[in-house]
Coordinates of C-alpha atoms in Angstrom, one line a residue:
M297 CA -11.2 17.1 62.0
T298 CA -8.1 16.9 60.6
A299 CA -8.6 18.9 56.6
T300 CA -7.0 16.5 53.6
T301 CA -4.3 17.7 51.9
E302 CA -3.8 17.3 48.0
P303 CA -0.8 16.6 47.1
T304 CA 0.9 18.4 44.1
G305 CA 0.1 17.5 40.9
T306 CA -1.0 18.0 38.1
T307 CA -4.0 15.8 35.8
E308 CA -3.9 16.5 32.2
A309 CA -7.0 15.9 30.8
P310 CA -7.3 12.6 28.8
Q311 CA -5.9 12.3 25.2
Q312 CA -7.8 10.6 22.0
W313 CA -5.6 7.7 20.3
Q314 CA -4.0 9.3 17.7
P315 CA -2.6 6.9 14.5
P316 CA 1.2 6.1 14.5
K317 CA 3.6 7.4 11.9
H318 CA 2.9 5.6 8.3
F319 CA -0.3 4.2 9.2
G320 CA -2.0 4.6 6.0
V321 CA 1.1 2.6 4.5
I322 CA 0.9 0.1 7.6
L323 CA -2.6 -0.5 6.6
A324 CA -2.3 -0.7 2.9
S325 CA 0.8 -3.4 3.9
L326 CA -1.5 -5.7 5.8
M327 CA -5.2 -5.2 3.0
V328 CA -3.1 -6.8 0.3
A329 CA -1.1 -9.2 2.8
M330 CA -4.9 -10.0 3.5
L331 CA -6.2 -9.8 -0.4
L332 CA -2.8 -12.8 -1.0
A333 CA -3.6 -15.3 1.7
S334 CA -7.4 -15.1 0.0
L335 CA -7.4 -14.1 -3.5
D336 CA -4.6 -17.6 -3.3
Q337 CA -7.7 -20.1 -2.8
T338 CA -10.1 -18.9 -4.7
I339 CA -8.0 -18.2 -8.2
F340 CA -6.5 -21.8 -7.2
S341 CA -10.0 -23.5 -7.4
T342 CA -10.7 -21.7 -11.0
A343 CA -8.2 -23.6 -12.1
L344 CA -7.6 -27.0 -10.4
P345 CA -9.0 -28.5 -13.3
T346 CA -6.7 -26.9 -15.8
I347 CA -3.4 -27.2 -13.6
V348 CA -4.4 -31.5 -12.4
G349 CA -5.2 -32.2 -16.1
E350 CA -1.8 -30.9 -17.2
L351 CA -0.2 -32.8 -14.5
D352 CA -1.7 -36.1 -15.2
G353 CA -2.3 -35.7 -11.4
L354 CA -6.3 -36.5 -11.0
E355 CA -6.1 -39.2 -8.7
H356 CA -3.8 -37.4 -5.7
M357 CA -6.7 -33.6 -6.7
A358 CA -7.8 -33.6 -3.0
W359 CA -4.7 -33.3 -2.1
V360 CA -3.9 -30.0 -3.5
T361 CA -6.1 -28.5 -1.2
T362 CA -6.0 -31.0 2.0
A363 CA -2.1 -30.1 1.8
Y364 CA -3.0 -26.0 2.1
T365 CA -5.5 -26.4 4.4
L366 CA -3.8 -28.7 7.2
A367 CA -0.3 -26.6 7.0
A368 CA -2.8 -23.2 7.0
T369 CA -4.4 -24.7 10.6
I370 CA -1.7 -26.1 11.8
G371 CA 0.4 -23.2 12.1
M372 CA -2.4 -20.7 13.1
P373 CA -1.0 -21.3 16.0
A374 CA 2.3 -20.9 16.7
Y375 CA 2.5 -18.1 14.4
G376 CA 0.2 -16.0 16.8
K377 CA 2.3 -17.1 20.0
L378 CA 5.8 -15.9 17.9
G379 CA 4.1 -12.7 17.8
D380 CA 3.4 -12.4 21.4
L381 CA 7.2 -13.7 21.7
I382 CA 9.8 -11.4 19.5
G383 CA 7.3 -9.5 17.5
H384 CA 5.1 -9.7 15.5
K385 CA 5.9 -7.5 12.3
K386 CA 8.6 -10.6 12.4
V387 CA 6.6 -12.8 12.6
F388 CA 4.9 -10.8 9.4
V389 CA 7.2 -10.7 7.1
F390 CA 8.3 -14.2 7.4
G391 CA 4.3 -15.5 6.5
I392 CA 4.9 -13.3 4.0
V393 CA 8.6 -15.0 2.4
V394 CA 7.1 -18.2 2.7
F395 CA 4.1 -17.6 1.4
L396 CA 6.4 -16.3 -2.0
V397 CA 8.3 -18.8 -1.9
G398 CA 5.8 -21.3 -2.4
W399 CA 3.8 -19.1 -5.1
V400 CA 7.0 -19.9 -6.9
V401 CA 6.8 -23.4 -5.8
A402 CA 3.4 -24.2 -7.4
G403 CA 4.0 -21.5 -10.1
S404 CA 6.4 -23.8 -11.5
A405 CA 5.7 -27.2 -10.6
G406 CA 5.7 -30.1 -13.7
S407 CA 4.6 -32.2 -11.5
M408 CA 2.0 -33.3 -8.0
G409 CA 4.5 -33.9 -6.0
V410 CA 6.3 -30.7 -6.0
L411 CA 2.6 -28.8 -6.9
I412 CA 1.3 -30.3 -3.5
A413 CA 5.0 -28.8 -1.8
G414 CA 4.2 -26.0 -3.4
R415 CA 0.7 -25.7 -2.0
A416 CA 1.3 -26.7 1.9
L417 CA 4.4 -23.5 1.9
Q418 CA 2.0 -21.6 0.7
G419 CA -0.6 -22.3 3.1
L420 CA 1.6 -22.2 6.4
G421 CA 2.7 -18.6 4.3
G422 CA -0.6 -18.0 4.9
G423 CA -2.5 -19.3 8.2
G424 CA 0.9 -16.7 9.2
L425 CA 0.1 -13.8 7.3
M426 CA -4.7 -13.6 8.2
I427 CA -3.2 -13.9 12.3
T428 CA -0.4 -11.2 11.9
S429 CA -2.3 -8.3 10.2
Q430 CA -5.6 -9.1 12.5
A431 CA -2.6 -8.7 15.6
I432 CA -0.5 -5.9 14.4
L433 CA -3.6 -3.8 14.1
A434 CA -4.3 -5.0 17.8
V435 CA -1.1 -3.6 18.8
L436 CA -1.6 -0.6 16.9
V437 CA -5.0 0.2 17.5
P438 CA -7.5 0.5 20.6
A439 CA -10.6 -2.3 20.3
Q440 CA -13.6 0.6 20.7
Q441 CA -11.1 2.3 17.0
R442 CA -10.0 -0.5 15.9
A443 CA -13.6 -1.2 14.5
K444 CA -13.8 1.2 12.0
Y445 CA -10.3 -0.3 10.6
T446 CA -11.2 -4.0 11.2
A447 CA -14.0 -2.8 8.7
P448 CA -11.9 -2.8 5.2
L449 CA -9.9 -6.3 6.0
G450 CA -12.9 -7.9 6.1
A451 CA -14.1 -6.6 2.9
V452 CA -11.4 -8.1 1.5
F453 CA -12.5 -11.7 2.1
G454 CA -16.2 -10.4 0.3
I455 CA -14.0 -9.2 -2.7
S456 CA -11.5 -12.1 -2.9
S457 CA -14.5 -14.7 -2.7
V458 CA -15.8 -13.0 -6.5
A459 CA -13.1 -11.5 -8.8
G460 CA -10.8 -14.9 -7.7
P461 CA -12.4 -17.3 -9.7
L462 CA -13.2 -14.3 -12.5
I463 CA -9.6 -12.5 -12.6
G464 CA -8.0 -16.6 -12.1
G465 CA -10.4 -18.4 -15.1
W466 CA -9.9 -15.7 -17.5
L467 CA -5.8 -16.4 -16.7
T468 CA -6.7 -19.7 -17.1
D469 CA -8.3 -19.5 -20.2
A470 CA -6.8 -16.8 -22.5
H471 CA -2.9 -17.4 -21.9
S472 CA -2.2 -20.1 -18.7
W473 CA -3.1 -21.2 -15.5
R474 CA 0.8 -20.1 -14.4
W475 CA -0.2 -16.6 -15.3
A476 CA -3.0 -17.0 -12.9
L477 CA -0.5 -18.3 -9.8
W478 CA 2.6 -16.1 -10.7
L479 CA -0.1 -13.1 -10.3
N480 CA 0.1 -12.3 -6.2
L481 CA 4.1 -12.7 -7.1
P482 CA 4.5 -8.5 -7.7
L483 CA 1.9 -8.1 -4.8
G484 CA 3.4 -9.7 -2.6
L485 CA 6.5 -8.3 -3.3
L486 CA 5.0 -5.1 -2.1
A487 CA 3.0 -5.8 1.0
L488 CA 7.2 -7.0 1.8
A489 CA 8.6 -3.9 1.5
A490 CA 5.4 -1.7 2.7
A491 CA 5.7 -4.1 6.3
I492 CA 9.8 -4.1 6.0
W493 CA 9.7 -0.1 6.1
G494 CA 6.5 1.6 7.3
I495 CA 5.2 -1.3 10.0
R496 CA 7.3 0.0 13.6
L497 CA 5.5 -1.7 17.0
P498 CA 6.8 -1.9 20.4
A499 CA 10.2 -3.5 21.0
V500 CA 9.4 -7.4 22.9
R501 CA 11.9 -9.3 25.0
E502 CA 11.0 -12.0 25.3
K503 CA 12.6 -15.2 26.6
V504 CA 11.2 -17.6 23.7
R505 CA 10.5 -21.8 24.9
L506 CA 9.1 -23.1 22.1
D507 CA 6.0 -25.3 23.5
V508 CA 7.5 -28.2 20.7
L509 CA 5.1 -30.4 22.5
G510 CA 2.1 -28.6 21.9
I511 CA 2.6 -27.8 18.9
T512 CA 3.9 -31.4 17.6
T513 CA 0.0 -33.1 19.6
L514 CA -1.5 -29.7 18.0
A515 CA -1.1 -30.7 14.9
V516 CA -1.6 -34.3 15.3
A517 CA -4.6 -34.0 16.5
V518 CA -5.7 -30.9 13.3
T519 CA -4.0 -33.8 10.8
A520 CA -6.4 -36.7 11.8
T521 CA -9.9 -33.9 12.7
I522 CA -9.5 -32.5 8.4
L523 CA -8.7 -35.8 7.4
V524 CA -12.0 -37.4 8.5
A525 CA -14.1 -34.7 7.9
S526 CA -12.6 -34.6 4.3
W527 CA -11.8 -38.3 3.6
G528 CA -15.5 -38.7 5.4
G529 CA -17.8 -40.4 3.3
Q530 CA -16.4 -39.4 -0.2
Q531 CA -13.1 -41.4 -0.5
Y532 CA -13.9 -44.2 2.2
A533 CA -17.2 -44.6 4.1
W534 CA -17.8 -43.6 7.8
T535 CA -17.4 -47.7 9.1
S536 CA -14.4 -47.9 7.1
P537 CA -11.5 -49.2 9.3
T538 CA -9.6 -45.8 8.3
I539 CA -12.1 -43.2 9.1
L540 CA -12.3 -45.2 12.5
A541 CA -8.3 -45.2 13.3
L542 CA -8.2 -41.1 11.7
A543 CA -11.4 -40.3 14.2
A544 CA -9.5 -42.6 17.4
V545 CA -6.1 -40.2 16.5
A546 CA -7.6 -37.6 16.2
V547 CA -9.2 -37.6 19.8
L548 CA -5.8 -39.0 21.3
G549 CA -4.3 -35.7 19.4
W550 CA -6.5 -33.8 21.6
V551 CA -6.5 -35.1 24.4
G552 CA -2.8 -34.9 24.4
F553 CA -2.5 -31.2 23.4
V554 CA -5.1 -29.9 26.4
L555 CA -2.2 -32.3 29.0
A556 CA 1.0 -30.5 27.3
E557 CA -0.4 -27.2 27.4
R558 CA -2.0 -27.4 31.5
R559 CA 2.2 -29.2 31.6
A560 CA 4.4 -26.2 28.7
A561 CA 6.3 -23.4 30.5
D562 CA 4.4 -20.7 27.8
P563 CA 2.1 -23.0 25.6
V564 CA 1.4 -22.6 21.8
M565 CA -2.2 -21.8 23.3
P566 CA -2.7 -20.8 26.7
L567 CA -6.3 -22.4 27.8
D568 CA -6.6 -19.8 30.7
I569 CA -8.2 -17.9 27.3
F570 CA -11.5 -20.2 27.5
A571 CA -12.2 -18.7 31.4
N572 CA -12.9 -15.4 29.8
K573 CA -17.2 -16.0 29.1
T574 CA -17.4 -13.7 26.3
F575 CA -13.6 -15.8 24.3
V576 CA -16.0 -19.2 25.0
F577 CA -18.6 -17.4 23.7
G578 CA -17.6 -15.3 20.9
T579 CA -15.0 -17.9 19.2
G580 CA -18.4 -19.9 19.9
I581 CA -20.4 -18.0 17.4
A582 CA -17.8 -18.1 15.7
L583 CA -17.2 -21.9 15.1
V584 CA -21.1 -22.5 14.8
G585 CA -22.5 -19.4 12.9
I586 CA -19.8 -18.5 10.3
G587 CA -17.4 -21.6 9.8
I588 CA -20.3 -24.8 10.3
G589 CA -23.1 -22.5 8.9
S590 CA -22.2 -19.7 6.5
F591 CA -19.4 -21.3 5.5
A592 CA -21.5 -24.4 4.4
V593 CA -23.6 -22.2 2.6
I594 CA -21.7 -19.9 0.5
G595 CA -19.2 -23.1 -0.2
Y596 CA -22.4 -25.0 -1.7
L597 CA -24.6 -22.1 -3.3
P598 CA -22.7 -21.2 -6.3
T599 CA -23.0 -25.5 -7.2
Y600 CA -26.5 -25.2 -6.3
L601 CA -27.1 -21.8 -9.1
Q602 CA -24.7 -24.0 -11.6
M603 CA -26.6 -27.2 -11.8
A604 CA -30.3 -25.8 -10.8
Y605 CA -30.5 -22.9 -13.2
G606 CA -27.8 -24.2 -15.9
V607 CA -25.6 -21.0 -15.7
S608 CA -22.2 -20.8 -15.8
A609 CA -19.1 -20.7 -13.2
T610 CA -18.1 -17.7 -14.6
A611 CA -22.0 -16.4 -14.2
S612 CA -22.5 -18.5 -11.2
G613 CA -19.6 -16.3 -9.3
L614 CA -21.4 -13.2 -10.0
L615 CA -24.4 -14.5 -8.9
M616 CA -22.5 -14.1 -5.9
L617 CA -22.3 -10.0 -6.3
P618 CA -24.9 -9.3 -4.3
M619 CA -24.1 -11.1 -1.2
V620 CA -20.8 -9.2 -1.5
A621 CA -21.8 -5.8 -1.5
A622 CA -24.6 -6.2 1.2
L623 CA -21.5 -8.4 3.7
I624 CA -19.1 -4.9 2.9
L625 CA -22.2 -2.3 3.6
T626 CA -22.9 -4.4 6.4
T627 CA -18.5 -5.4 7.7
M628 CA -18.0 -1.1 7.4
G629 CA -21.6 0.4 9.2
T630 CA -21.4 -2.1 12.6
G631 CA -18.0 -0.8 12.6
L632 CA -18.2 2.2 13.1
L633 CA -21.6 2.1 14.3
I634 CA -19.0 0.0 17.3
A635 CA -16.6 2.6 16.8
R636 CA -18.7 5.5 17.8
T637 CA -20.8 3.8 21.1
G638 CA -18.6 1.4 22.1
H639 CA -21.3 -1.0 22.8
Y640 CA -21.4 -5.1 20.6
R641 CA -23.8 -7.3 21.6
T642 CA -26.9 -6.1 19.6
V643 CA -24.5 -5.8 16.4
V644 CA -23.7 -9.8 16.9
I645 CA -27.0 -11.0 18.5
A646 CA -28.9 -8.9 14.9
G647 CA -26.0 -10.1 12.6
V648 CA -26.6 -13.9 14.5
V649 CA -30.8 -14.0 13.5
V650 CA -30.1 -12.5 10.1
T651 CA -27.6 -15.1 8.9
G652 CA -30.2 -17.4 10.1
L653 CA -33.2 -16.3 8.2
G654 CA -31.4 -16.2 5.2
T655 CA -30.2 -19.8 5.4
W656 CA -33.5 -20.7 6.8
S657 CA -35.6 -19.3 3.4
L658 CA -33.1 -20.5 1.5
S659 CA -34.8 -24.2 2.4
L660 CA -38.0 -22.8 1.4
L661 CA -37.1 -22.8 -2.6
D662 CA -37.5 -24.9 -4.5
A663 CA -36.2 -26.4 -9.0
Q664 CA -38.6 -24.1 -9.8
S665 CA -38.2 -21.2 -7.6
P666 CA -36.7 -17.7 -9.6
L667 CA -33.7 -17.6 -10.2
W668 CA -34.3 -14.2 -8.1
M669 CA -34.9 -16.0 -5.0
P670 CA -32.0 -17.7 -4.0
V671 CA -29.4 -14.6 -5.1
A672 CA -32.1 -13.0 -2.2
C673 CA -31.8 -14.9 -0.1
T674 CA -27.8 -15.0 -0.6
V675 CA -27.5 -11.5 0.1
V676 CA -29.9 -11.7 4.2
I677 CA -26.8 -14.4 4.9
G678 CA -24.6 -11.5 3.5
L679 CA -25.4 -9.1 5.7
G680 CA -25.9 -11.0 8.6
V681 CA -22.1 -12.4 7.6
G682 CA -20.4 -9.3 7.9
A683 CA -22.6 -7.6 11.0
L684 CA -20.3 -11.2 13.0
M685 CA -17.5 -11.7 11.3
Q686 CA -14.5 -9.0 12.3
N687 CA -16.7 -7.5 15.1
L688 CA -16.4 -11.1 16.8
L689 CA -12.7 -11.3 16.6
L690 CA -13.0 -7.1 17.6
V691 CA -14.4 -8.6 21.2
V692 CA -12.5 -11.0 21.6
Q693 CA -9.0 -9.6 21.2
D694 CA -10.2 -6.3 23.6
Q695 CA -10.4 -9.1 26.8
F696 CA -7.4 -9.3 26.6
G697 CA -4.0 -7.0 27.4
T698 CA -2.1 -6.7 23.7
H699 CA 1.2 -8.8 24.8
R700 CA -1.3 -11.8 23.6
S701 CA -3.0 -10.6 20.6
G702 CA -1.7 -13.1 18.4
A703 CA -2.4 -16.3 20.6
V704 CA -6.2 -14.4 21.3
T705 CA -6.2 -14.0 17.9
S706 CA -4.8 -17.3 16.3
A707 CA -7.1 -19.2 18.2
F708 CA -9.9 -17.6 17.4
N709 CA -9.4 -17.8 13.6
F710 CA -7.9 -21.6 14.4
F711 CA -11.1 -22.5 15.9
R712 CA -13.5 -20.7 12.3
E713 CA -11.4 -22.0 10.5
I714 CA -11.9 -26.3 12.0
G715 CA -15.6 -25.3 11.9
A716 CA -15.1 -24.2 8.5
T717 CA -14.0 -27.5 7.9
L718 CA -15.8 -29.4 9.4
G719 CA -19.0 -27.9 7.8
L720 CA -18.3 -28.2 4.0
A721 CA -17.0 -31.2 4.9
V722 CA -20.7 -33.2 6.9
V723 CA -22.6 -30.7 4.0
G724 CA -20.9 -32.6 1.4
S725 CA -21.5 -35.8 2.9
I726 CA -25.5 -35.9 3.9
F727 CA -25.8 -34.0 0.7
A728 CA -23.7 -36.4 -1.8
G729 CA -25.9 -38.9 0.0
R730 CA -29.4 -37.7 -0.2
L731 CA -29.0 -36.9 -4.0
T732 CA -27.4 -40.5 -4.5
T733 CA -31.1 -41.5 -3.4
G734 CA -32.9 -38.7 -5.3
L735 CA -31.9 -39.8 -8.5
A736 CA -32.4 -43.5 -7.9
N737 CA -36.3 -43.3 -6.5
S738 CA -36.4 -39.6 -9.2
L739 CA -35.0 -41.7 -12.7
G740 CA -35.1 -45.3 -12.1
D741 CA -34.0 -47.5 -14.8
A742 CA -32.2 -44.3 -16.4
V743 CA -30.0 -43.6 -13.6
S744 CA -27.4 -45.7 -15.6
Q745 CA -27.1 -42.6 -18.5
L746 CA -25.5 -40.9 -15.1
P747 CA -22.1 -41.2 -14.1
S748 CA -21.3 -43.7 -11.4
D749 CA -20.4 -41.4 -8.9
V750 CA -23.1 -38.4 -8.3
S751 CA -19.6 -36.9 -7.0
S752 CA -18.0 -36.5 -10.8
L753 CA -22.2 -34.7 -12.5
T754 CA -21.0 -31.7 -13.8
P755 CA -23.8 -28.5 -15.0
A756 CA -22.1 -30.2 -18.7
I757 CA -23.4 -33.4 -18.0
V758 CA -26.4 -32.1 -16.5
R759 CA -27.1 -30.1 -19.9
A760 CA -26.1 -32.7 -21.9
L761 CA -28.7 -35.0 -21.0
P762 CA -32.3 -34.9 -22.8
E763 CA -34.6 -32.0 -21.8
A764 CA -36.8 -34.6 -19.2
L765 CA -33.8 -36.1 -17.9
Q766 CA -32.1 -32.8 -17.3
Q767 CA -35.3 -31.5 -14.9
S768 CA -35.3 -34.4 -13.3
V769 CA -31.4 -34.5 -11.9
T770 CA -32.2 -30.8 -11.0
T771 CA -35.1 -31.3 -9.0
A772 CA -33.6 -34.1 -7.1
Y773 CA -29.8 -31.9 -6.7
A774 CA -32.2 -29.5 -5.7
D775 CA -34.2 -31.6 -2.9
A776 CA -30.5 -32.6 -2.2
L777 CA -29.1 -30.1 -1.2
L778 CA -31.9 -27.4 -0.5
P779 CA -33.5 -28.8 2.9
I780 CA -30.3 -28.9 4.5
F781 CA -30.0 -25.6 4.6
G782 CA -32.8 -25.7 7.2
W783 CA -31.3 -28.2 8.9
T784 CA -27.9 -25.8 9.1
A785 CA -30.6 -22.5 10.1
L786 CA -31.0 -24.7 13.6
L787 CA -27.2 -24.1 14.3
F788 CA -27.8 -20.3 14.9
V789 CA -30.3 -21.4 17.3
A790 CA -27.8 -22.5 19.4
A791 CA -25.3 -18.7 18.4
L792 CA -28.5 -16.7 19.1
A793 CA -28.1 -18.4 22.5
L794 CA -24.2 -18.1 22.7
A795 CA -24.5 -14.3 21.2
W796 CA -27.8 -13.6 24.6
L797 CA -24.8 -14.3 26.6
L798 CA -22.4 -12.8 25.8
P799 CA -21.3 -10.1 27.7
D800 CA -21.9 -6.3 27.4
R801 CA -19.1 -4.3 28.3
A802 CA -18.0 -1.5 26.8
L803 CA -14.8 -1.2 24.7
S804 CA -10.9 0.0 25.2
S805 CA -11.1 3.9 24.0
G806 CA -7.6 4.8 23.7
D807 CA -9.2 8.0 25.1
G808 CA -7.9 7.4 29.0
S809 CA -11.1 6.1 30.4
Q810 CA -10.9 3.7 33.1
L811 CA -12.8 0.5 33.7
G812 CA -14.1 0.4 37.3
P813 CA -16.7 -2.3 38.2
G814 CA -19.4 -3.7 36.0
P815 CA -19.3 -3.5 32.4
K816 CA -16.0 -1.7 31.5
R817 CA -13.8 -2.7 34.2
G818 CA -9.9 -3.8 33.2
R819 CA -9.2 -0.1 31.4
F820 CA -6.2 1.0 32.2
P821 CA -5.6 5.6 31.6
T822 CA -3.4 6.1 28.3
R823 CA -1.2 9.1 29.4
S824 CA -2.0 10.6 33.7
R825 CA 0.9 13.7 34.0
T826 CA 2.3 12.6 37.7
E827 CA 4.7 13.8 39.8
T828 CA 7.5 12.1 38.6
G829 CA 7.0 12.6 35.3
T830 CA 4.3 11.4 32.6
V831 CA 2.9 6.8 32.6
P832 CA 3.6 6.4 28.0
N833 CA 0.8 6.0 26.1
S834 CA 1.9 2.5 24.8
V835 CA 0.1 1.2 28.0
P836 CA -1.7 -2.3 26.9
D837 CA -5.3 -1.4 27.5
R838 CA -5.3 -4.7 29.4
I839 CA -3.0 -7.3 30.0
G840 CA -4.8 -10.5 30.8
D841 CA -2.1 -12.1 33.6
G842 CA -2.8 -10.0 36.4
S843 CA 0.0 -7.3 36.0
Q844 CA -0.4 -3.4 36.4
L845 CA 2.2 -1.2 34.0
G846 CA 3.9 0.9 36.2
P847 CA 7.3 3.1 36.8
G848 CA 10.1 1.5 38.0
P849 CA 13.2 -1.0 37.0
N850 CA 10.5 -2.9 35.5
R851 CA 9.1 -0.8 34.1
G852 CA 5.1 -1.5 32.9
R853 CA 4.8 -4.0 36.0
F854 CA 3.6 -3.8 39.1
P855 CA 3.5 -7.4 41.2
T856 CA 0.9 -9.5 40.3
R857 CA 0.4 -10.0 44.7
S858 CA 2.3 -8.5 47.6
R859 CA 2.9 -9.6 51.0
T860 CA 2.0 -8.1 54.1
E861 CA 1.7 -8.6 57.1
S862 CA -2.0 -9.5 57.5
G863 CA -1.2 -11.7 54.6
T864 CA -1.7 -11.6 51.1
V865 CA -3.1 -8.9 48.5
P866 CA -4.7 -11.1 46.1
N867 CA -3.7 -10.2 41.8
S868 CA -8.1 -10.3 41.4
V869 CA -8.3 -6.8 43.3
P870 CA -10.2 -4.4 41.0
D871 CA -8.8 -1.1 39.9
R872 CA -11.6 0.1 41.3
I873 CA -13.6 -0.2 44.8
G874 CA -16.7 -1.6 43.7
D875 CA -19.0 2.0 46.1
G876 CA -17.4 4.4 43.8
S877 CA -14.4 5.3 46.1
Q878 CA -10.9 5.9 44.8
L879 CA -7.4 4.4 46.4
G880 CA -7.0 7.8 47.6
P881 CA -6.8 10.8 45.8
G882 CA -3.3 12.6 44.1
P883 CA -1.7 12.0 40.4
N884 CA -1.8 8.3 41.6
R885 CA -5.8 7.2 42.0
G886 CA -6.8 3.9 40.8
R887 CA -3.3 2.3 41.6
F888 CA -2.7 0.0 44.7
P889 CA 0.7 0.5 46.2
T890 CA 2.9 -2.3 45.9
E891 CA 3.1 -2.6 50.4
A892 CA 0.5 -2.0 52.6
P893 CA 1.2 0.6 54.7
K894 CA 1.5 -1.5 58.8
I895 CA -1.5 0.6 61.4
C896 CA 0.0 1.5 64.7
P897 CA -1.1 -1.0 67.2
R898 CA -1.5 2.0 69.6
F899 CA -4.1 3.4 67.7
P900 CA -6.9 0.7 67.3
P901 CA -9.5 1.4 64.2
E902 CA -12.3 1.2 67.2
S903 CA -10.6 3.5 68.9
G904 CA -11.3 6.7 66.8
G905 CA -7.6 7.8 67.4
S906 CA -5.5 9.9 65.4
K907 CA -7.3 8.3 62.2
N908 CA -5.0 5.6 63.1
R909 CA -2.0 6.9 61.9
P910 CA 0.9 4.9 60.5
H911 CA 4.4 4.1 61.4

């Protein structure tokens, strides 16, 4: 038997991932940017009634919120794709600048038209801040280690949801609503300086081919969809010609968008990402469980506390603090757990179950339930949402290479935002209809003492009513809203099914481990010593288009398909053989050759001669 000689060369032990230089500054910049984007919405919501009163624009009040939502949602996919093409740092800096310009325009507005334009600019910049912050983290940190750093970003949302209304209300009452808007300008300039000085990302030199048709059809589809959700059942009946026409435009827009993406050379939202089961299931959980289910409940709960228990707006915000604390606790705790184990499926399933139980428990309350009960339910919801929000994004990002982090991150957030918009709109429409019917049944002729439009019913108006009438209104309010939470809990059954189908794969750790067959396939080593030199550790953990990293003038890729005498080697070949054997010994073990060796016909396999010596 002929002995096999190992080629000379050494192999270094896998290296643990180390944070890049100035990583603390980078993380601080990302957190400030996320804080700006989230505070923007919460501060503005508190100051909006005062702003509308001073600018005499009550009839245009809805457009102040709609303009922001439209611009942010439409801009998300474009920001993500551009970041992949020209570099996320450039897009991040651009988003901060646009956001600050929007703050200046809105803060100095003298009319509703200017204010709405400023809000649109803020939405365009704010959507970019959220997307690029998460994409930059995906480029710099391996998925398993990233879990520790996405937790603080998720905690920012919880803090801003409570701090924003408190800060906005205090500044509006004590000084001016313009102070509430100018507050973010120094923070924005600080984040901009930190981003320009501290963020260092791998150079990207892709040729930019802007998907104009895809962006246009997406803008049409999103605009029509959000207007249907915002206006249907509120400003217009669901069967009105306006809503039906918008619905038809939305359907045509989505069909046109899919056709445009199928033909685009460089689509703004690549359709091949939907072939990945983990992406589809993870995004579906975010859309159904977080977007439609959780955000709808969280959005209406402060109003319920004010109407049913007579607490002030400030007090209702403070009563949400336990939920925020629970959200931060599980966001940080599950992030550390995933970073230690590398596995996520159990965490996601637990998050869906806990959130669903918290939502369903709200439907068991009534107008006579003590105040601590709904607060306790929000704590349970916070525990569940904290286990889902950032971890789901982490899971879907890990399915693709860092060069596609922007497109994947933007698609995930895009559908979550669509879910939140639809959830709030549908719950609001159902609630308004049930409340109108409930008031008419419980009050009878006394309903004439209330405003003609139940959407104008405020806590102040309810507190001014006679005690008997006030009790009837709060009972009708509870009976109209609380059962909807029970129906919403049914969405978590669908989310649980998606979570159960979620593949259980270990996240990439950046320590040099590789993914063979089964739950870990797809990982590349971060650094390996060969005879010819060292492969740098900037290699992405997964590429997603079939290409692999290697040496040569096109450093970074092996061809995805190589021609041999016997045919074509498909690009779906795994980096390891399923029976555990490797593709050749030595420093290049695990790689496929770019050209298959030719077998000498004089020594066919059946003869056993000379081990099938190649030419």
